Amino acid sequence: MDTPTLKKKNRPRWGLKWKLILSMLLVGVVPLLIGLVMAFWQGTEEIRQVSGSSFAGLANETSRKLDHVLSEELSKTAKIAKNQFIIFELERRRDQEVSEELLASQRVEREAAWNAEDPLIVEPITEGELAQLLRRHYVGPTAEPGQPPPVVTRSATRAMFVTDIHGVLVASLNTQVPFSNADTAWWQGTFHNGVGKPYIENVRFDDKVGVYIFSLSLPIMDSIGYQAVGVLHRVYDAKEFFAPSINPIRFGKTGHVMLIDSEGTVINCPILPSGTKVPDDEVISLVTSPQPGWVNAPSDGHGGQGKSIIGFSSLPGISHITKDSTGRTWHAFVWQSSEELFAPVRHLLTWISVFGAVAIVLLGALGYMAAGRIITPIKRLQEATSLIGRGELKEPITIKTGDELEDLADEINRMNAQLEAAFAGLTDQVAQKTQEVQMLQQATDQILDSVSTPIFMVDGDEQVQYVNHAAREVFNLGEIDGQATSLFTLIPLDNVSQERLRNELHGLASQPSEKESVQVSAESSPRAADVRDPLDPRLTSAPSAEKKEIHVGKTIYRYEWFQLHSPSGEISQVGLILRDTTEESLRQDKLIQAEKSGSLGVLTAGIGHELNNPLFGILGLGEAIQEEADLNTIRSYAKDIVNHGRRMAAIIKDFTGSIRSDQKERLAPVDLNQQLDEALNLAPLNRDEDIDVQRHYQTLPTITAVPDELRQAFFNIILNALQAMDSKGTLSLSSQVTDGMIQVRVTDTGKGIPKAHVSKVFDPFFTTKGQGGGSGLGLTVANRIVSKFGGRIRLESEEGKGTTCLITFPLPGSDQQEESQR
């Protein structure tokens, strides 16, 4: 049994029965959970909406009620400020002609006496006619004879007094008030430089009274209502004043109403003490909006961090006065804890969860029963198929379910009967096929042994699996009976050949095997553009490494690899064929030497032919000079001799240059544009010639070559172009990089090359020039030099219009460049 099958059997699995039960539970649980979540979310959202609207309405109603209470208190206090007796007394004090210095000194003395509770000062202020008038509005307990007047405790008022235009105390209900008030914010805001306006002071703690208070101040205007002649100031216990209007408003265990200002200071709250600040600034910004409403706040405003629903509303009338007085507005704040608010939804969710759990248990029990009735027949079918697989099922499968499972059992019984009949004849066929395979293997071994060429079968680990009879005889080997023997132990090779064969073997063994064997060519085909140069004769253009040759002793073998198809899971094998080519190599060497000798003869004959013409001319002119007496004619003959000598020197220069080009020189980075310019400078351009030279260069990458040789090649090409134009025309030189190649173009407007001669221009000694016009080696040498450095030359010529010589080189780093350098 293979490893994947073992892993599959050892892996823990869920049985079909439990899968069915789990599926039924999921069918019941998933909708239940979705229903619970949706019900809780919908119920919570509805309670949030209803409660928020209710809280907003309650806050709005409470703010109106508080606004009414404060407005009524303001109206009652205004009646006192409009009392004519108080106005008359304050006008009289205003009109007294007393200097400012005297008033200041008197004020200091009277304030000191007031603070010391001097009866001479206290009694006129607390028991005078103005004080009695104030007391009549808020009557308290009757004072005993000789006792100080009692503090008013019947209402939330903690103090009420009147000041003149200088802020000096004129009348008061008690002594727990300051004597001078001109520097206080409430007095300055109420007096308002004599114009007068109502002023409501924000809640604060009063040290003398010992409670948190807020005050209400009204200006006392003169008889004609033109100018303020004093201020009526009334101080209230904030908690006692607002408690009757706020504290009774309770709902549930935690729901209540509170009053705060726009800075978050608590004016009255059943839970938080007056004067404290709401701890969450974000809640303050949410509930102090000018418009009433409700908000789902991030906290409850009482120190809790859970989200809470808060209704809010500003006091519509009083807030205008407080904002004008202190810059703050007053707001009603309605809140109930989220735990209490959403308790009904959570209670309902709990009951639904309990009922859901009971339903899931019942569903699981029913699923268990249903799965048992389905799985039992399936297990019986599974056991039967396992027996069929082992060929051990003797009794037919019996299942009585009256459904598809019973039909499946009948089909399996029919399949088992057919398999038994088929297996009965299969055994004989297997035996017959096994015998045929053995015979085929023996025939294959006989065929391989009859081959006269040594053959080795090797696996990817270099171990020889088979050798034929020829290999055993050639290398004196015994039988290979499954022994692990390395290929390089059987074939003695030098280290270089051994490493080359090892790399090729591993490369083939790592490739996926094909159904047909794949052979690796023993020879690399020569490149089409290789030039047949008589100075470098070669039998073939492939180097010895590409010929796939190895040397074993004195014997030379040409080898070939072929890949064998291996069934899936078996080790891939590679075949090696060795062919003795010792005699063939000797014949090839002789052929190369003969070709060299023939090429040298052609070269010698060509040079002799080229040199004979000018040499005969020199001899003839020399004989003519001996008999000539005219000095001018002698000079003319001498000039012709010099020209013939130069012609001979040029032919010899072409020949010697070809020889030198085979010598190894040091390679260097070469700028092709620079070499073009240097070759052009060496060209024989005379001033009297009408040659227009045009250059169109692009920036080119440098290539690795011998600079002098490239310059010689460019010179030969440019010289041919100049000679073709016959001292008149346009010579165009251009360079560019395109299609991954470096291109150099040399274009002339000469007479062009006939189509019949284009294919021969690179042959040695071929020339279209007349006698003495050229040796026919210029383009041959240029072609060989360019090819040497991986380049190619192609001529494009149109007779009568000109010729373009296209020279291409591979870009540095490309495969062609690396091949040319090797």
PDB file of C-alpha atoms in Angstrom, residues 2-226:
ATOM      1  CA  ASP A   2       1.452   3.372  -0.972  1.00  0.00           C
ATOM      2  CA  THR A   3       2.123   6.246   1.427  1.00  0.00           C
ATOM      3  CA  PRO A   4      -0.825   8.521   0.383  1.00  0.00           C
ATOM      4  CA  THR A   5      -3.242   5.627   1.092  1.00  0.00           C
ATOM      5  CA  LEU A   6      -1.706   5.051   4.536  1.00  0.00           C
ATOM      6  CA  LYS A   7      -1.968   8.739   5.351  1.00  0.00           C
ATOM      7  CA  LYS A   8      -5.598   8.778   4.226  1.00  0.00           C
ATOM      8  CA  LYS A   9      -6.459   5.780   6.447  1.00  0.00           C
ATOM      9  CA  ASN A  10      -4.560   7.057   9.490  1.00  0.00           C
ATOM     10  CA  ARG A  11      -6.141  10.505   9.232  1.00  0.00           C
ATOM     11  CA  PRO A  12      -9.050  10.985  11.726  1.00  0.00           C
ATOM     12  CA  ARG A  13     -12.366  11.253   9.899  1.00  0.00           C
ATOM     13  CA  TRP A  14     -15.896  12.275  10.710  1.00  0.00           C
ATOM     14  CA  GLY A  15     -18.308   9.452  10.006  1.00  0.00           C
ATOM     15  CA  LEU A  16     -21.296   9.974   7.745  1.00  0.00           C
ATOM     16  CA  LYS A  17     -23.610   9.510  10.710  1.00  0.00           C
ATOM     17  CA  TRP A  18     -22.101  12.355  12.682  1.00  0.00           C
ATOM     18  CA  LYS A  19     -21.993  14.490   9.555  1.00  0.00           C
ATOM     19  CA  LEU A  20     -25.736  14.026   9.116  1.00  0.00           C
ATOM     20  CA  ILE A  21     -26.396  14.835  12.769  1.00  0.00           C
ATOM     21  CA  LEU A  22     -24.162  17.906  12.543  1.00  0.00           C
ATOM     22  CA  SER A  23     -25.910  19.027   9.356  1.00  0.00           C
ATOM     23  CA  MET A  24     -29.315  18.749  10.996  1.00  0.00           C
ATOM     24  CA  LEU A  25     -28.085  20.662  14.027  1.00  0.00           C
ATOM     25  CA  LEU A  26     -26.657  23.371  11.803  1.00  0.00           C
ATOM     26  CA  VAL A  27     -29.963  23.613   9.956  1.00  0.00           C
ATOM     27  CA  GLY A  28     -31.688  24.272  13.274  1.00  0.00           C
ATOM     28  CA  VAL A  29     -29.012  26.244  15.115  1.00  0.00           C
ATOM     29  CA  VAL A  30     -28.049  28.729  12.414  1.00  0.00           C
ATOM     30  CA  PRO A  31     -31.583  30.101  11.849  1.00  0.00           C
ATOM     31  CA  LEU A  32     -32.107  30.149  15.619  1.00  0.00           C
ATOM     32  CA  LEU A  33     -28.944  32.144  16.214  1.00  0.00           C
ATOM     33  CA  ILE A  34     -29.770  34.513  13.372  1.00  0.00           C
ATOM     34  CA  GLY A  35     -33.300  34.944  14.794  1.00  0.00           C
ATOM     35  CA  LEU A  36     -31.951  35.631  18.282  1.00  0.00           C
ATOM     36  CA  VAL A  37     -29.480  38.178  17.008  1.00  0.00           C
ATOM     37  CA  MET A  38     -32.083  39.902  14.836  1.00  0.00           C
ATOM     38  CA  ALA A  39     -34.658  39.891  17.643  1.00  0.00           C
ATOM     39  CA  PHE A  40     -32.195  41.326  20.132  1.00  0.00           C
ATOM     40  CA  TRP A  41     -31.006  43.934  17.674  1.00  0.00           C
ATOM     41  CA  GLN A  42     -34.527  44.900  16.587  1.00  0.00           C
ATOM     42  CA  GLY A  43     -35.801  45.019  20.171  1.00  0.00           C
ATOM     43  CA  THR A  44     -32.843  47.063  21.310  1.00  0.00           C
ATOM     44  CA  GLU A  45     -33.261  49.463  18.431  1.00  0.00           C
ATOM     45  CA  GLU A  46     -36.980  49.899  19.064  1.00  0.00           C
ATOM     46  CA  ILE A  47     -36.440  50.490  22.785  1.00  0.00           C
ATOM     47  CA  ARG A  48     -33.703  52.967  21.934  1.00  0.00           C
ATOM     48  CA  GLN A  49     -36.007  54.877  19.603  1.00  0.00           C
ATOM     49  CA  VAL A  50     -39.018  54.844  21.937  1.00  0.00           C
ATOM     50  CA  SER A  51     -37.000  55.634  25.057  1.00  0.00           C
ATOM     51  CA  GLY A  52     -35.032  58.351  23.288  1.00  0.00           C
ATOM     52  CA  SER A  53     -38.222  60.056  22.108  1.00  0.00           C
ATOM     53  CA  SER A  54     -39.746  59.721  25.612  1.00  0.00           C
ATOM     54  CA  PHE A  55     -36.608  61.104  27.254  1.00  0.00           C
ATOM     55  CA  ALA A  56     -36.510  64.004  24.830  1.00  0.00           C
ATOM     56  CA  GLY A  57     -40.156  64.815  25.539  1.00  0.00           C
ATOM     57  CA  LEU A  58     -39.603  64.568  29.303  1.00  0.00           C
ATOM     58  CA  ALA A  59     -36.546  66.778  29.097  1.00  0.00           C
ATOM     59  CA  ASN A  60     -38.461  69.331  27.054  1.00  0.00           C
ATOM     60  CA  GLU A  61     -41.377  69.304  29.513  1.00  0.00           C
ATOM     61  CA  THR A  62     -39.051  69.622  32.497  1.00  0.00           C
ATOM     62  CA  SER A  63     -37.167  72.503  30.912  1.00  0.00           C
ATOM     63  CA  ARG A  64     -40.426  74.360  30.337  1.00  0.00           C
ATOM     64  CA  LYS A  65     -41.485  73.726  33.936  1.00  0.00           C
ATOM     65  CA  LEU A  66     -38.167  74.982  35.310  1.00  0.00           C
ATOM     66  CA  ASP A  67     -38.284  77.934  32.978  1.00  0.00           C
ATOM     67  CA  HIS A  68     -41.763  78.768  34.323  1.00  0.00           C
ATOM     68  CA  VAL A  69     -40.611  78.461  37.962  1.00  0.00           C
ATOM     69  CA  LEU A  70     -37.631  80.744  37.385  1.00  0.00           C
ATOM     70  CA  SER A  71     -39.713  83.214  35.392  1.00  0.00           C
ATOM     71  CA  GLU A  72     -42.265  83.353  38.215  1.00  0.00           C
ATOM     72  CA  GLU A  73     -39.481  83.875  40.750  1.00  0.00           C
ATOM     73  CA  LEU A  74     -38.071  86.607  38.554  1.00  0.00           C
ATOM     74  CA  SER A  75     -41.503  88.261  38.381  1.00  0.00           C
ATOM     75  CA  LYS A  76     -41.934  88.160  42.169  1.00  0.00           C
ATOM     76  CA  THR A  77     -38.500  89.639  42.687  1.00  0.00           C
ATOM     77  CA  ALA A  78     -39.235  92.350  40.111  1.00  0.00           C
ATOM     78  CA  LYS A  79     -42.224  93.499  42.214  1.00  0.00           C
ATOM     79  CA  ILE A  80     -39.852  94.199  45.104  1.00  0.00           C
ATOM     80  CA  ALA A  81     -37.485  96.111  42.815  1.00  0.00           C
ATOM     81  CA  LYS A  82     -40.396  98.333  41.735  1.00  0.00           C
ATOM     82  CA  ASN A  83     -41.457  99.303  45.277  1.00  0.00           C
ATOM     83  CA  GLN A  84     -41.734 103.101  45.405  1.00  0.00           C
ATOM     84  CA  PHE A  85     -40.424 103.397  48.917  1.00  0.00           C
ATOM     85  CA  ILE A  86     -37.255 101.539  47.990  1.00  0.00           C
ATOM     86  CA  ILE A  87     -36.877 103.649  44.842  1.00  0.00           C
ATOM     87  CA  PHE A  88     -37.426 106.913  46.829  1.00  0.00           C
ATOM     88  CA  GLU A  89     -34.884 105.939  49.475  1.00  0.00           C
ATOM     89  CA  LEU A  90     -32.255 105.032  46.880  1.00  0.00           C
ATOM     90  CA  GLU A  91     -32.875 108.287  44.921  1.00  0.00           C
ATOM     91  CA  ARG A  92     -32.410 110.231  48.147  1.00  0.00           C
ATOM     92  CA  ARG A  93     -29.076 108.543  48.806  1.00  0.00           C
ATOM     93  CA  ARG A  94     -28.050 109.178  45.204  1.00  0.00           C
ATOM     94  CA  ASP A  95     -28.863 112.885  45.427  1.00  0.00           C
ATOM     95  CA  GLN A  96     -26.918 113.553  48.672  1.00  0.00           C
ATOM     96  CA  GLU A  97     -24.226 116.142  48.015  1.00  0.00           C
ATOM     97  CA  VAL A  98     -21.266 114.371  49.521  1.00  0.00           C
ATOM     98  CA  SER A  99     -17.791 114.381  48.065  1.00  0.00           C
ATOM     99  CA  GLU A 100     -16.278 111.207  46.658  1.00  0.00           C
ATOM    100  CA  GLU A 101     -13.470 111.286  49.219  1.00  0.00           C
ATOM    101  CA  LEU A 102     -15.928 111.475  52.097  1.00  0.00           C
ATOM    102  CA  LEU A 103     -18.038 108.680  50.645  1.00  0.00           C
ATOM    103  CA  ALA A 104     -14.969 106.474  50.269  1.00  0.00           C
ATOM    104  CA  SER A 105     -13.843 107.063  53.840  1.00  0.00           C
ATOM    105  CA  GLN A 106     -17.356 106.507  55.185  1.00  0.00           C
ATOM    106  CA  ARG A 107     -17.660 103.294  53.185  1.00  0.00           C
ATOM    107  CA  VAL A 108     -14.425 101.936  54.616  1.00  0.00           C
ATOM    108  CA  GLU A 109     -15.479 102.759  58.192  1.00  0.00           C
ATOM    109  CA  ARG A 110     -18.984 101.324  57.767  1.00  0.00           C
ATOM    110  CA  GLU A 111     -17.667  98.152  56.125  1.00  0.00           C
ATOM    111  CA  ALA A 112     -15.273  97.571  59.009  1.00  0.00           C
ATOM    112  CA  ALA A 113     -18.115  98.112  61.492  1.00  0.00           C
ATOM    113  CA  TRP A 114     -20.389  95.725  59.473  1.00  0.00           C
ATOM    114  CA  ASN A 115     -17.759  93.000  59.453  1.00  0.00           C
ATOM    115  CA  ALA A 116     -17.326  93.538  63.220  1.00  0.00           C
ATOM    116  CA  GLU A 117     -21.135  93.281  63.591  1.00  0.00           C
ATOM    117  CA  ASP A 118     -21.377  96.703  65.198  1.00  0.00           C
ATOM    118  CA  PRO A 119     -25.032  97.160  66.210  1.00  0.00           C
ATOM    119  CA  LEU A 120     -24.902 100.809  65.165  1.00  0.00           C
ATOM    120  CA  ILE A 121     -24.351  99.663  61.617  1.00  0.00           C
ATOM    121  CA  VAL A 122     -26.060  96.250  61.574  1.00  0.00           C
ATOM    122  CA  GLU A 123     -29.399  97.235  63.071  1.00  0.00           C
ATOM    123  CA  PRO A 124     -30.272 100.066  60.602  1.00  0.00           C
ATOM    124  CA  ILE A 125     -29.488  97.703  57.695  1.00  0.00           C
ATOM    125  CA  THR A 126     -31.241  94.571  58.979  1.00  0.00           C
ATOM    126  CA  GLU A 127     -34.062  96.238  60.945  1.00  0.00           C
ATOM    127  CA  GLY A 128     -34.647  99.471  59.092  1.00  0.00           C
ATOM    128  CA  GLU A 129     -37.738 100.285  57.076  1.00  0.00           C
ATOM    129  CA  LEU A 130     -36.193  98.880  53.889  1.00  0.00           C
ATOM    130  CA  ALA A 131     -35.327  95.639  55.687  1.00  0.00           C
ATOM    131  CA  GLN A 132     -38.828  95.379  57.080  1.00  0.00           C
ATOM    132  CA  LEU A 133     -40.200  95.891  53.618  1.00  0.00           C
ATOM    133  CA  LEU A 134     -38.058  93.003  52.299  1.00  0.00           C
ATOM    134  CA  ARG A 135     -39.124  90.842  55.224  1.00  0.00           C
ATOM    135  CA  ARG A 136     -42.788  91.427  54.560  1.00  0.00           C
ATOM    136  CA  HIS A 137     -42.396  89.692  51.219  1.00  0.00           C
ATOM    137  CA  TYR A 138     -40.802  86.605  52.867  1.00  0.00           C
ATOM    138  CA  VAL A 139     -42.139  86.491  56.467  1.00  0.00           C
ATOM    139  CA  GLY A 140     -40.239  84.198  58.784  1.00  0.00           C
ATOM    140  CA  PRO A 141     -40.605  83.358  62.493  1.00  0.00           C
ATOM    141  CA  THR A 142     -41.311  86.302  64.802  1.00  0.00           C
ATOM    142  CA  ALA A 143     -38.238  87.644  66.532  1.00  0.00           C
ATOM    143  CA  GLU A 144     -38.080  87.745  70.344  1.00  0.00           C
ATOM    144  CA  PRO A 145     -37.548  91.166  71.946  1.00  0.00           C
ATOM    145  CA  GLY A 146     -33.897  92.042  72.136  1.00  0.00           C
ATOM    146  CA  GLN A 147     -32.913  89.173  69.728  1.00  0.00           C
ATOM    147  CA  PRO A 148     -31.479  89.624  66.154  1.00  0.00           C
ATOM    148  CA  PRO A 149     -33.897  89.033  63.338  1.00  0.00           C
ATOM    149  CA  PRO A 150     -34.027  85.354  62.253  1.00  0.00           C
ATOM    150  CA  VAL A 151     -32.710  84.103  58.934  1.00  0.00           C
ATOM    151  CA  VAL A 152     -35.417  83.405  56.424  1.00  0.00           C
ATOM    152  CA  THR A 153     -35.763  79.601  56.146  1.00  0.00           C
ATOM    153  CA  ARG A 154     -39.241  79.244  54.922  1.00  0.00           C
ATOM    154  CA  SER A 155     -38.218  79.256  51.260  1.00  0.00           C
ATOM    155  CA  ALA A 156     -34.990  78.438  49.329  1.00  0.00           C
ATOM    156  CA  THR A 157     -33.891  82.081  49.689  1.00  0.00           C
ATOM    157  CA  ARG A 158     -30.656  82.293  51.689  1.00  0.00           C
ATOM    158  CA  ALA A 159     -30.155  86.034  51.361  1.00  0.00           C
ATOM    159  CA  MET A 160     -31.835  89.094  49.878  1.00  0.00           C
ATOM    160  CA  PHE A 161     -30.428  92.603  50.031  1.00  0.00           C
ATOM    161  CA  VAL A 162     -30.399  95.994  48.306  1.00  0.00           C
ATOM    162  CA  THR A 163     -27.359  98.069  47.278  1.00  0.00           C
ATOM    163  CA  ASP A 164     -27.081 101.661  46.108  1.00  0.00           C
ATOM    164  CA  ILE A 165     -25.372 102.939  42.991  1.00  0.00           C
ATOM    165  CA  HIS A 166     -21.977 102.396  44.630  1.00  0.00           C
ATOM    166  CA  GLY A 167     -22.641  98.728  45.472  1.00  0.00           C
ATOM    167  CA  VAL A 168     -22.878  99.554  49.175  1.00  0.00           C
ATOM    168  CA  LEU A 169     -25.309  97.514  51.262  1.00  0.00           C
ATOM    169  CA  VAL A 170     -28.500  99.465  52.074  1.00  0.00           C
ATOM    170  CA  ALA A 171     -30.872  96.809  53.421  1.00  0.00           C
ATOM    171  CA  SER A 172     -30.608  93.019  54.044  1.00  0.00           C
ATOM    172  CA  LEU A 173     -32.551  90.184  55.592  1.00  0.00           C
ATOM    173  CA  ASN A 174     -29.475  88.861  57.405  1.00  0.00           C
ATOM    174  CA  THR A 175     -25.844  89.620  58.101  1.00  0.00           C
ATOM    175  CA  GLN A 176     -24.360  86.795  55.952  1.00  0.00           C
ATOM    176  CA  VAL A 177     -23.824  89.127  53.013  1.00  0.00           C
ATOM    177  CA  PRO A 178     -20.918  91.360  51.943  1.00  0.00           C
ATOM    178  CA  PHE A 179     -21.080  95.083  52.659  1.00  0.00           C
ATOM    179  CA  SER A 180     -19.389  96.296  49.416  1.00  0.00           C
ATOM    180  CA  ASN A 181     -20.373  94.620  46.128  1.00  0.00           C
ATOM    181  CA  ALA A 182     -19.263  97.037  43.412  1.00  0.00           C
ATOM    182  CA  ASP A 183     -16.395  94.744  42.365  1.00  0.00           C
ATOM    183  CA  THR A 184     -18.527  91.613  41.974  1.00  0.00           C
ATOM    184  CA  ALA A 185     -19.468  90.306  38.554  1.00  0.00           C
ATOM    185  CA  TRP A 186     -23.170  90.030  39.376  1.00  0.00           C
ATOM    186  CA  TRP A 187     -23.388  93.666  40.579  1.00  0.00           C
ATOM    187  CA  GLN A 188     -21.548  95.067  37.558  1.00  0.00           C
ATOM    188  CA  GLY A 189     -23.623  92.921  35.210  1.00  0.00           C
ATOM    189  CA  THR A 190     -26.906  94.025  36.835  1.00  0.00           C
ATOM    190  CA  PHE A 191     -26.082  97.743  37.243  1.00  0.00           C
ATOM    191  CA  HIS A 192     -24.657  97.774  33.693  1.00  0.00           C
ATOM    192  CA  ASN A 193     -23.288 101.326  33.956  1.00  0.00           C
ATOM    193  CA  GLY A 194     -26.645 102.649  35.130  1.00  0.00           C
ATOM    194  CA  VAL A 195     -28.664 101.102  32.291  1.00  0.00           C
ATOM    195  CA  GLY A 196     -29.592  98.023  34.311  1.00  0.00           C
ATOM    196  CA  LYS A 197     -30.526  94.483  33.229  1.00  0.00           C
ATOM    197  CA  PRO A 198     -31.466  91.170  34.891  1.00  0.00           C
ATOM    198  CA  TYR A 199     -28.565  88.943  35.916  1.00  0.00           C
ATOM    199  CA  ILE A 200     -28.678  85.273  36.946  1.00  0.00           C
ATOM    200  CA  GLU A 201     -25.427  84.057  38.498  1.00  0.00           C
ATOM    201  CA  ASN A 202     -24.323  80.486  37.907  1.00  0.00           C
ATOM    202  CA  VAL A 203     -24.236  77.908  40.695  1.00  0.00           C
ATOM    203  CA  ARG A 204     -21.304  78.219  43.109  1.00  0.00           C
ATOM    204  CA  PHE A 205     -20.385  77.343  46.659  1.00  0.00           C
ATOM    205  CA  ASP A 206     -20.894  80.116  49.247  1.00  0.00           C
ATOM    206  CA  ASP A 207     -18.606  79.853  52.274  1.00  0.00           C
ATOM    207  CA  LYS A 208     -20.828  82.013  54.526  1.00  0.00           C
ATOM    208  CA  VAL A 209     -24.023  80.120  53.761  1.00  0.00           C
ATOM    209  CA  GLY A 210     -22.266  76.751  53.430  1.00  0.00           C
ATOM    210  CA  VAL A 211     -24.238  75.470  50.438  1.00  0.00           C
ATOM    211  CA  TYR A 212     -24.201  75.662  46.643  1.00  0.00           C
ATOM    212  CA  ILE A 213     -26.153  78.706  45.619  1.00  0.00           C
ATOM    213  CA  PHE A 214     -27.227  80.633  42.588  1.00  0.00           C
ATOM    214  CA  SER A 215     -28.352  84.279  42.626  1.00  0.00           C
ATOM    215  CA  LEU A 216     -30.880  86.425  40.834  1.00  0.00           C
ATOM    216  CA  SER A 217     -30.175  90.178  40.548  1.00  0.00           C
ATOM    217  CA  LEU A 218     -32.454  92.936  39.228  1.00  0.00           C
ATOM    218  CA  PRO A 219     -31.728  96.646  38.723  1.00  0.00           C
ATOM    219  CA  ILE A 220     -33.834  99.127  40.735  1.00  0.00           C
ATOM    220  CA  MET A 221     -34.721 101.912  38.317  1.00  0.00           C
ATOM    221  CA  ASP A 222     -35.510 105.514  39.281  1.00  0.00           C
ATOM    222  CA  SER A 223     -39.028 106.965  39.342  1.00  0.00           C
ATOM    223  CA  ILE A 224     -39.081 107.634  35.631  1.00  0.00           C
ATOM    224  CA  GLY A 225     -37.439 104.325  34.743  1.00  0.00           C
ATOM    225  CA  TYR A 226     -34.481 106.037  33.117  1.00  0.00           C
TER     226      TYR A 226
END
